[in-house]
mmCIF file of C-alpha atoms and ligand atoms in Angstrom:
data_model
loop_
_atom_site.group_PDB
_atom_site.id
_atom_site.type_symbol
_atom_site.label_atom_id
_atom_site.label_comp_id
_atom_site.label_asym_id
_atom_site.label_seq_id
_atom_site.Cartn_x
_atom_site.Cartn_y
_atom_site.Cartn_z
ATOM 1 C CA MET A 1 0.000 0.000 0.000
ATOM 2 C CA LYS A 2 1.356 3.369 -0.915
ATOM 3 C CA TRP A 3 0.614 6.808 0.479
ATOM 4 C CA LEU A 4 1.427 10.052 -1.231
ATOM 5 C CA PHE A 5 1.625 12.714 1.476
ATOM 6 C CA GLU A 6 1.520 16.403 0.718
ATOM 7 C CA LEU A 7 3.781 18.347 3.076
ATOM 8 C CA ASP A 8 3.655 21.884 4.344
ATOM 9 C CA GLY A 9 4.716 23.957 1.322
ATOM 10 C CA GLY A 10 3.280 21.515 -1.221
ATOM 11 C CA ALA A 11 6.085 18.966 -1.726
ATOM 12 C CA ARG A 12 4.913 15.357 -1.958
ATOM 13 C CA VAL A 13 6.552 12.280 -0.523
ATOM 14 C CA GLU A 14 5.781 8.593 -0.643
ATOM 15 C CA THR A 15 5.490 5.967 2.059
ATOM 16 C CA VAL A 16 5.034 2.280 1.286
ATOM 17 C CA LEU A 17 3.622 -0.350 3.647
ATOM 18 C CA MET A 18 4.478 -3.927 2.732
ATOM 19 C CA ALA A 19 2.666 -6.864 4.290
ATOM 20 C CA TYR A 20 4.475 -10.185 3.937
ATOM 21 C CA ARG A 21 3.403 -13.545 5.293
ATOM 22 C CA ASP A 22 5.660 -13.259 8.333
ATOM 23 C CA ARG A 23 6.328 -9.544 8.761
ATOM 24 C CA THR A 24 5.130 -6.018 8.067
ATOM 25 C CA THR A 25 7.576 -3.376 6.895
ATOM 26 C CA VAL A 26 7.263 0.303 6.108
ATOM 27 C CA CYS A 27 9.555 2.168 3.734
ATOM 28 C CA VAL A 28 9.733 5.878 4.604
ATOM 29 C CA SER A 29 10.997 8.944 2.760
ATOM 30 C CA THR A 30 13.571 11.255 4.302
ATOM 31 C CA GLN A 31 13.677 14.048 1.727
ATOM 32 C CA ALA A 32 11.235 15.511 -0.788
ATOM 33 C CA GLY A 33 13.098 14.734 -3.991
ATOM 34 C CA CYS A 34 16.787 13.928 -3.935
ATOM 35 C CA ALA A 35 19.973 15.701 -4.960
ATOM 36 C CA MET A 36 21.970 12.525 -5.665
ATOM 37 C CA ALA A 37 20.814 12.423 -9.302
ATOM 38 C CA CYS A 38 21.066 8.667 -9.911
ATOM 39 C CA GLY A 39 19.917 8.583 -13.536
ATOM 40 C CA PHE A 40 17.752 5.447 -13.311
ATOM 41 C CA CYS A 41 15.721 6.672 -10.303
ATOM 42 C CA ALA A 42 12.414 8.529 -10.666
ATOM 43 C CA THR A 43 13.123 10.564 -7.510
ATOM 44 C CA GLY A 44 16.587 11.557 -8.730
ATOM 45 C CA GLN A 45 15.150 12.625 -12.076
ATOM 46 C CA GLY A 46 12.846 15.085 -10.290
ATOM 47 C CA GLY A 47 15.642 16.903 -8.380
ATOM 48 C CA PHE A 48 15.777 17.990 -4.728
ATOM 49 C CA GLN A 49 13.023 19.979 -3.000
ATOM 50 C CA ARG A 50 13.689 19.924 0.727
ATOM 51 C CA HIS A 51 14.687 17.893 3.766
ATOM 52 C CA LEU A 52 11.921 16.297 5.809
ATOM 53 C CA SER A 53 11.716 17.277 9.477
ATOM 54 C CA VAL A 54 12.064 14.738 12.296
ATOM 55 C CA GLY A 55 8.286 14.866 12.807
ATOM 56 C CA GLU A 56 7.510 14.329 9.123
ATOM 57 C CA ILE A 57 9.690 11.218 9.098
ATOM 58 C CA VAL A 58 8.286 9.795 12.341
ATOM 59 C CA GLU A 59 4.697 10.500 11.293
ATOM 60 C CA GLN A 60 5.084 8.197 8.286
ATOM 61 C CA VAL A 61 5.975 5.376 10.682
ATOM 62 C CA VAL A 62 3.119 6.229 13.063
ATOM 63 C CA ARG A 63 0.539 6.221 10.272
ATOM 64 C CA ALA A 64 1.854 2.961 8.842
ATOM 65 C CA ALA A 65 1.813 1.357 12.304
ATOM 66 C CA ARG A 66 -1.818 2.425 12.772
ATOM 67 C CA ARG A 67 -2.834 1.079 9.404
ATOM 68 C CA ALA A 68 -1.032 -2.216 10.087
ATOM 69 C CA ARG A 69 -2.799 -2.457 13.464
ATOM 70 C CA ASP A 70 -6.174 -1.824 11.793
ATOM 71 C CA ASP A 71 -5.361 -4.737 9.481
ATOM 72 C CA GLY A 72 -4.598 -6.972 12.475
ATOM 73 C CA ARG A 73 -0.841 -6.844 11.961
ATOM 74 C CA ARG A 74 2.092 -5.403 13.887
ATOM 75 C CA LEU A 75 4.558 -3.112 12.194
ATOM 76 C CA ALA A 76 7.965 -4.600 12.988
ATOM 77 C CA ASN A 77 10.412 -3.164 10.467
ATOM 78 C CA VAL A 78 11.232 0.293 9.224
ATOM 79 C CA VAL A 79 13.468 0.830 6.214
ATOM 80 C CA PHE A 80 14.641 4.362 5.490
ATOM 81 C CA MET A 81 14.789 3.720 1.772
ATOM 82 C CA GLY A 82 12.060 5.880 0.291
ATOM 83 C CA MET A 83 12.527 9.195 -1.469
ATOM 84 C CA GLY A 84 15.789 10.935 -0.664
ATOM 85 C CA GLU A 85 19.224 10.021 0.625
ATOM 86 C CA PRO A 86 18.871 9.496 4.403
ATOM 87 C CA LEU A 87 22.481 10.314 5.246
ATOM 88 C CA ALA A 88 22.254 13.629 3.378
ATOM 89 C CA ASN A 89 19.623 14.617 5.975
ATOM 90 C CA TYR A 90 21.482 13.110 8.917
ATOM 91 C CA ASP A 91 20.583 15.735 11.523
ATOM 92 C CA ARG A 92 16.879 14.938 11.191
ATOM 93 C CA VAL A 93 17.002 11.275 10.202
ATOM 94 C CA TRP A 94 19.024 10.139 13.202
ATOM 95 C CA PRO A 95 16.723 11.794 15.799
ATOM 96 C CA ALA A 96 13.818 10.162 13.913
ATOM 97 C CA VAL A 97 15.521 6.766 14.223
ATOM 98 C CA GLU A 98 15.969 7.364 17.958
ATOM 99 C CA ARG A 99 12.312 8.292 18.390
ATOM 100 C CA VAL A 100 11.122 5.258 16.445
ATOM 101 C CA HIS A 101 13.313 3.132 18.711
ATOM 102 C CA HIS A 102 12.704 4.808 22.089
ATOM 103 C CA ASP A 103 9.131 6.100 21.724
ATOM 104 C CA LEU A 104 7.549 3.589 19.353
ATOM 105 C CA GLY A 105 9.508 0.645 20.722
ATOM 106 C CA LEU A 106 10.952 -0.827 17.525
ATOM 107 C CA SER A 107 14.199 -2.692 18.003
ATOM 108 C CA ALA A 108 17.330 -1.269 16.360
ATOM 109 C CA ARG A 109 17.882 -4.607 14.635
ATOM 110 C CA HIS A 110 14.620 -3.993 12.765
ATOM 111 C CA LEU A 111 15.615 -0.531 11.536
ATOM 112 C CA THR A 112 17.557 -0.202 8.293
ATOM 113 C CA LEU A 113 19.175 2.942 6.954
ATOM 114 C CA SER A 114 20.068 3.007 3.298
ATOM 115 C CA THR A 115 22.685 5.097 1.586
ATOM 116 C CA VAL A 116 23.936 5.463 -1.922
ATOM 117 C CA GLY A 117 27.416 6.003 -0.495
ATOM 118 C CA VAL A 118 27.616 9.157 1.615
ATOM 119 C CA VAL A 119 30.833 8.209 3.366
ATOM 120 C CA PRO A 120 30.862 10.917 6.103
ATOM 121 C CA GLY A 121 27.340 9.795 7.089
ATOM 122 C CA ILE A 122 28.438 6.154 7.399
ATOM 123 C CA ARG A 123 31.378 7.261 9.548
ATOM 124 C CA ARG A 124 29.044 9.274 11.794
ATOM 125 C CA LEU A 125 26.685 6.328 12.051
ATOM 126 C CA SER A 126 29.568 4.225 13.386
ATOM 127 C CA THR A 127 29.733 6.496 16.440
ATOM 128 C CA GLU A 128 26.027 6.236 17.374
ATOM 129 C CA ASP A 129 24.703 4.033 20.166
ATOM 130 C CA LEU A 130 21.991 2.202 18.249
ATOM 131 C CA PRO A 131 23.315 -0.591 16.007
ATOM 132 C CA VAL A 132 20.961 -0.220 13.042
ATOM 133 C CA ASN A 133 21.317 -2.172 9.795
ATOM 134 C CA LEU A 134 23.044 -0.481 6.900
ATOM 135 C CA ALA A 135 21.974 -1.037 3.289
ATOM 136 C CA VAL A 136 24.387 0.324 0.704
ATOM 137 C CA SER A 137 22.921 0.928 -2.745
ATOM 138 C CA LEU A 138 25.929 -0.221 -4.727
ATOM 139 C CA HIS A 139 24.575 -0.994 -8.240
ATOM 140 C CA ALA A 140 28.094 -1.151 -9.738
ATOM 141 C CA ALA A 141 31.324 -2.697 -8.453
ATOM 142 C CA ASN A 142 33.847 -0.689 -10.458
ATOM 143 C CA ASP A 143 34.316 3.073 -10.384
ATOM 144 C CA ARG A 144 33.871 3.570 -14.134
ATOM 145 C CA LEU A 145 30.335 2.169 -14.184
ATOM 146 C CA ARG A 146 29.457 3.492 -10.730
ATOM 147 C CA ASP A 147 30.453 7.046 -11.694
ATOM 148 C CA GLU A 148 27.914 6.715 -14.496
ATOM 149 C CA LEU A 149 25.034 5.206 -12.492
ATOM 150 C CA VAL A 150 25.591 6.897 -9.129
ATOM 151 C CA PRO A 151 27.232 10.333 -9.504
ATOM 152 C CA ILE A 152 28.150 10.627 -5.778
ATOM 153 C CA ASN A 153 30.746 7.945 -6.536
ATOM 154 C CA ALA A 154 32.948 10.616 -8.105
ATOM 155 C CA ARG A 155 33.254 12.203 -4.653
ATOM 156 C CA TYR A 156 33.364 8.996 -2.595
ATOM 157 C CA PRO A 157 34.792 6.256 -4.828
ATOM 158 C CA LEU A 158 34.507 2.566 -4.006
ATOM 159 C CA ILE A 159 37.738 2.342 -2.041
ATOM 160 C CA MET A 160 36.503 5.034 0.390
ATOM 161 C CA LEU A 161 33.011 3.547 0.531
ATOM 162 C CA LEU A 162 34.229 0.021 1.249
ATOM 163 C CA GLY A 163 36.612 1.362 3.911
ATOM 164 C CA ALA A 164 33.726 3.118 5.687
ATOM 165 C CA CYS A 165 31.551 -0.030 5.425
ATOM 166 C CA ALA A 166 34.315 -2.175 6.915
ATOM 167 C CA ASP A 167 34.734 0.244 9.822
ATOM 168 C CA TYR A 168 30.958 0.306 10.400
ATOM 169 C CA LEU A 169 30.879 -3.472 10.578
ATOM 170 C CA ARG A 170 33.798 -3.542 13.004
ATOM 171 C CA ALA A 171 32.116 -0.927 15.189
ATOM 172 C CA LYS A 172 28.581 -2.370 15.174
ATOM 173 C CA GLY A 173 28.760 -6.030 14.172
ATOM 174 C CA ARG A 174 25.438 -5.553 12.377
ATOM 175 C CA ARG A 175 24.449 -7.032 9.100
ATOM 176 C CA LEU A 176 25.255 -4.970 6.005
ATOM 177 C CA SER A 177 23.631 -5.443 2.649
ATOM 178 C CA PHE A 178 24.446 -4.310 -0.847
ATOM 179 C CA GLU A 179 21.426 -3.302 -2.926
ATOM 180 C CA TRP A 180 21.836 -4.001 -6.622
ATOM 181 C CA ALA A 181 19.238 -2.737 -9.116
ATOM 182 C CA LEU A 182 19.690 -5.099 -12.062
ATOM 183 C CA ILE A 183 19.792 -3.157 -15.329
ATOM 184 C CA ASP A 184 19.620 -5.087 -18.578
ATOM 185 C CA GLY A 185 23.025 -5.359 -20.279
ATOM 186 C CA THR A 186 24.562 -2.816 -17.882
ATOM 187 C CA ASN A 187 25.393 -4.472 -14.560
ATOM 188 C CA ASP A 188 24.045 -8.020 -14.991
ATOM 189 C CA ARG A 189 26.969 -9.764 -16.696
ATOM 190 C CA LEU A 190 29.285 -12.420 -15.298
ATOM 191 C CA ASP A 191 32.083 -9.885 -14.861
ATOM 192 C CA ASP A 192 29.737 -7.697 -12.792
ATOM 193 C CA ALA A 193 28.894 -10.680 -10.572
ATOM 194 C CA ARG A 194 32.591 -11.450 -10.086
ATOM 195 C CA GLN A 195 33.446 -7.846 -9.161
ATOM 196 C CA LEU A 196 30.453 -7.630 -6.825
ATOM 197 C CA ALA A 197 31.415 -10.902 -5.147
ATOM 198 C CA ASP A 198 34.972 -9.618 -4.605
ATOM 199 C CA LEU A 199 33.633 -6.523 -2.843
ATOM 200 C CA ALA A 200 31.034 -8.421 -0.783
ATOM 201 C CA ARG A 201 33.661 -10.888 0.433
ATOM 202 C CA SER A 202 36.257 -8.221 1.174
ATOM 203 C CA LEU A 203 34.336 -6.953 4.232
ATOM 204 C CA PRO A 204 34.966 -8.252 7.780
ATOM 205 C CA LEU A 205 31.474 -9.834 7.620
ATOM 206 C CA PRO A 206 30.507 -10.722 4.038
ATOM 207 C CA ALA A 207 27.725 -8.484 2.724
ATOM 208 C CA HIS A 208 24.359 -9.933 1.816
ATOM 209 C CA VAL A 209 23.239 -8.890 -1.671
ATOM 210 C CA ASN A 210 19.671 -7.860 -2.488
ATOM 211 C CA LEU A 211 18.922 -8.051 -6.193
ATOM 212 C CA ILE A 212 16.165 -5.765 -7.426
ATOM 213 C CA PRO A 213 15.132 -5.855 -11.081
ATOM 214 C CA LEU A 214 15.016 -2.181 -12.097
ATOM 215 C CA ASN A 215 11.593 -0.603 -12.362
ATOM 216 C CA ARG A 216 11.296 1.299 -15.597
ATOM 217 C CA THR A 217 11.220 5.096 -15.155
ATOM 218 C CA PRO A 218 10.210 7.717 -17.708
ATOM 219 C CA GLY A 219 13.639 9.396 -17.844
ATOM 220 C CA TYR A 220 15.836 6.311 -18.244
ATOM 221 C CA PRO A 221 15.746 4.301 -21.446
ATOM 222 C CA THR A 222 17.183 1.012 -20.190
ATOM 223 C CA ARG A 223 14.952 -1.717 -18.838
ATOM 224 C CA GLY A 224 15.377 -4.012 -15.876
ATOM 225 C CA THR A 225 17.021 -7.411 -16.299
ATOM 226 C CA PRO A 226 14.416 -9.981 -17.390
ATOM 227 C CA PRO A 227 13.530 -12.755 -14.883
ATOM 228 C CA GLU A 228 15.822 -15.421 -16.389
ATOM 229 C CA GLY A 229 18.769 -12.990 -16.264
ATOM 230 C CA VAL A 230 17.982 -12.190 -12.632
ATOM 231 C CA GLN A 231 18.060 -15.888 -11.707
ATOM 232 C CA ARG A 232 21.288 -16.385 -13.678
ATOM 233 C CA PHE A 233 22.940 -13.500 -11.818
ATOM 234 C CA ARG A 234 21.824 -14.880 -8.466
ATOM 235 C CA HIS A 235 23.152 -18.300 -9.448
ATOM 236 C CA TRP A 236 26.557 -16.794 -10.361
ATOM 237 C CA LEU A 237 26.741 -15.057 -6.989
ATOM 238 C CA ASP A 238 25.813 -18.293 -5.275
ATOM 239 C CA GLY A 239 28.671 -20.067 -7.074
ATOM 240 C CA LEU A 240 31.012 -17.272 -5.969
ATOM 241 C CA GLY A 241 30.068 -17.810 -2.323
ATOM 242 C CA VAL A 242 27.841 -14.750 -1.888
ATOM 243 C CA ASN A 243 24.374 -14.888 -0.312
ATOM 244 C CA ALA A 244 21.875 -13.102 -2.501
ATOM 245 C CA THR A 245 18.122 -12.613 -2.364
ATOM 246 C CA VAL A 246 15.953 -11.593 -5.284
ATOM 247 C CA ARG A 247 13.537 -8.911 -4.162
ATOM 248 C CA ARG A 248 10.156 -9.326 -5.739
ATOM 249 C CA ASN A 249 9.019 -6.453 -7.868
ATOM 250 C CA ARG A 250 5.800 -5.530 -6.136
ATOM 251 C CA GLY A 251 3.183 -2.910 -6.694
ATOM 252 C CA GLY A 252 3.864 -2.003 -10.320
ATOM 253 C CA ASP A 253 0.170 -1.065 -10.627
ATOM 254 C CA ILE A 254 0.489 1.579 -7.909
ATOM 255 C CA ASP A 255 3.857 3.019 -9.097
ATOM 256 C CA ALA A 256 5.416 1.531 -5.989
ATOM 257 C CA ALA A 257 9.050 2.074 -6.924
ATOM 258 C CA CYS A 258 10.600 5.098 -5.243
ATOM 259 C CA GLY A 259 9.453 8.366 -6.789
ATOM 260 C CA GLN A 260 7.192 6.899 -9.459
ATOM 261 C CA LEU A 261 3.887 7.888 -7.949
ATOM 262 C CA ALA A 262 4.987 11.422 -7.061
ATOM 263 C CA ALA A 263 6.378 11.838 -10.591
ATOM 264 C CA ARG A 264 3.154 10.654 -12.188
ATOM 265 C CA VAL A 265 0.997 12.962 -10.092
ATOM 266 C CA GLU A 266 3.338 15.925 -10.797
ATOM 267 C CA LEU A 267 3.144 15.265 -14.528
ATOM 268 C CA ARG A 268 -0.622 15.232 -14.529
ATOM 269 C CA ALA A 269 -1.401 18.529 -12.782
ATOM 270 C CA PRO A 270 -2.774 16.831 -9.719
ATOM 271 C CA SER A 271 -6.167 17.044 -8.133
ATOM 272 C CA THR A 272 -6.972 16.221 -4.531
ATOM 273 C CA SER A 273 -8.510 12.940 -5.642
ATOM 274 C CA ASP A 274 -5.164 11.794 -7.085
ATOM 275 C CA VAL A 275 -3.651 12.041 -3.650
ATOM 276 C CA ALA A 276 -6.639 10.337 -2.070
ATOM 277 C CA ASP A 277 -6.546 7.560 -4.711
ATOM 278 C CA ALA A 278 -2.917 6.982 -4.004
ATOM 279 C CA ALA A 279 -3.567 6.798 -0.279
ATOM 280 C CA THR A 280 -6.211 4.156 -0.744
ATOM 281 C CA ALA A 281 -4.491 2.125 -3.455
ATOM 282 C CA PRO A 282 -5.003 -1.581 -2.764
ATOM 283 C CA ALA A 283 -2.327 -3.592 -0.985
ATOM 284 C CA ARG A 284 -0.519 -6.085 -3.222
HETATM 285 S S1 SF4 B 301 18.458 6.103 -5.959
HETATM 286 FE FE1 SF4 B 301 18.240 6.997 -3.884
HETATM 287 S S2 SF4 B 301 20.045 8.349 -3.708
HETATM 288 FE FE2 SF4 B 301 19.814 7.920 -5.919
HETATM 289 S S3 SF4 B 301 18.532 9.638 -6.711
HETATM 290 FE FE3 SF4 B 301 17.139 7.937 -6.126
HETATM 291 S S4 SF4 B 301 16.474 8.438 -4.020
HETATM 292 FE FE4 SF4 B 301 18.345 9.625 -4.456
#
């Protein structure tokens, strides 16, 4: 289920509630838009609008928890992986994490912060008390391709990023995952799997890899890896000794990938009913 919330000042952000057989997870936004400009991402294509406040971040969790409760479920996991780069809004995101933990009672092991590679943020995170999970959106395992897909890599190249990840793991002992959006013919070849496996195994605790077939976005011509290519890539990683999970592509009918719904509503000169429709879109 996806909400599209309109904030003070008119910016819109998305929140996604995902009900699985054994758990309920909410994915929250931390910024309206995003300045990181990853070309394949609908949020990045729309540019940056503003940081969310602590309250705006926490309220997404509160509303999702209420909705889950109304459905007879208990919200157990929060992933800070929605619109925006959480570590670029550190001063508001971390107090929000603390409130979700202390005031709403969710365990730190069920809170996951994602980053596309903001190294100073990862280093700061290493000094905090709560040992949250870290999900690094890697998408490429060599600097040439990563510079292309994830522009922040030019400032914090892989050697710096991997160094910060290793230090985080040593400091916290928490699980770290690499997120990998599979893009057809771009980062889904055997060489890519080998390079990714080298990086995943180079850490003090090997990284778990989450494979996500890319959702198509209006501003990026390439398509996601087809299902057989996804399985082949997972199989290669398996053979290279790396644990990988294929994330199901869910909610295509409600523009569930980050930034898609907000982009669609922006493009169509929105009416109030668009926002209401989005808020009541059926769970998948
Ligand atoms: S992938 Fe994440 S960091 Fe990159 S532009 Fe999109 S929201 Fe920002």
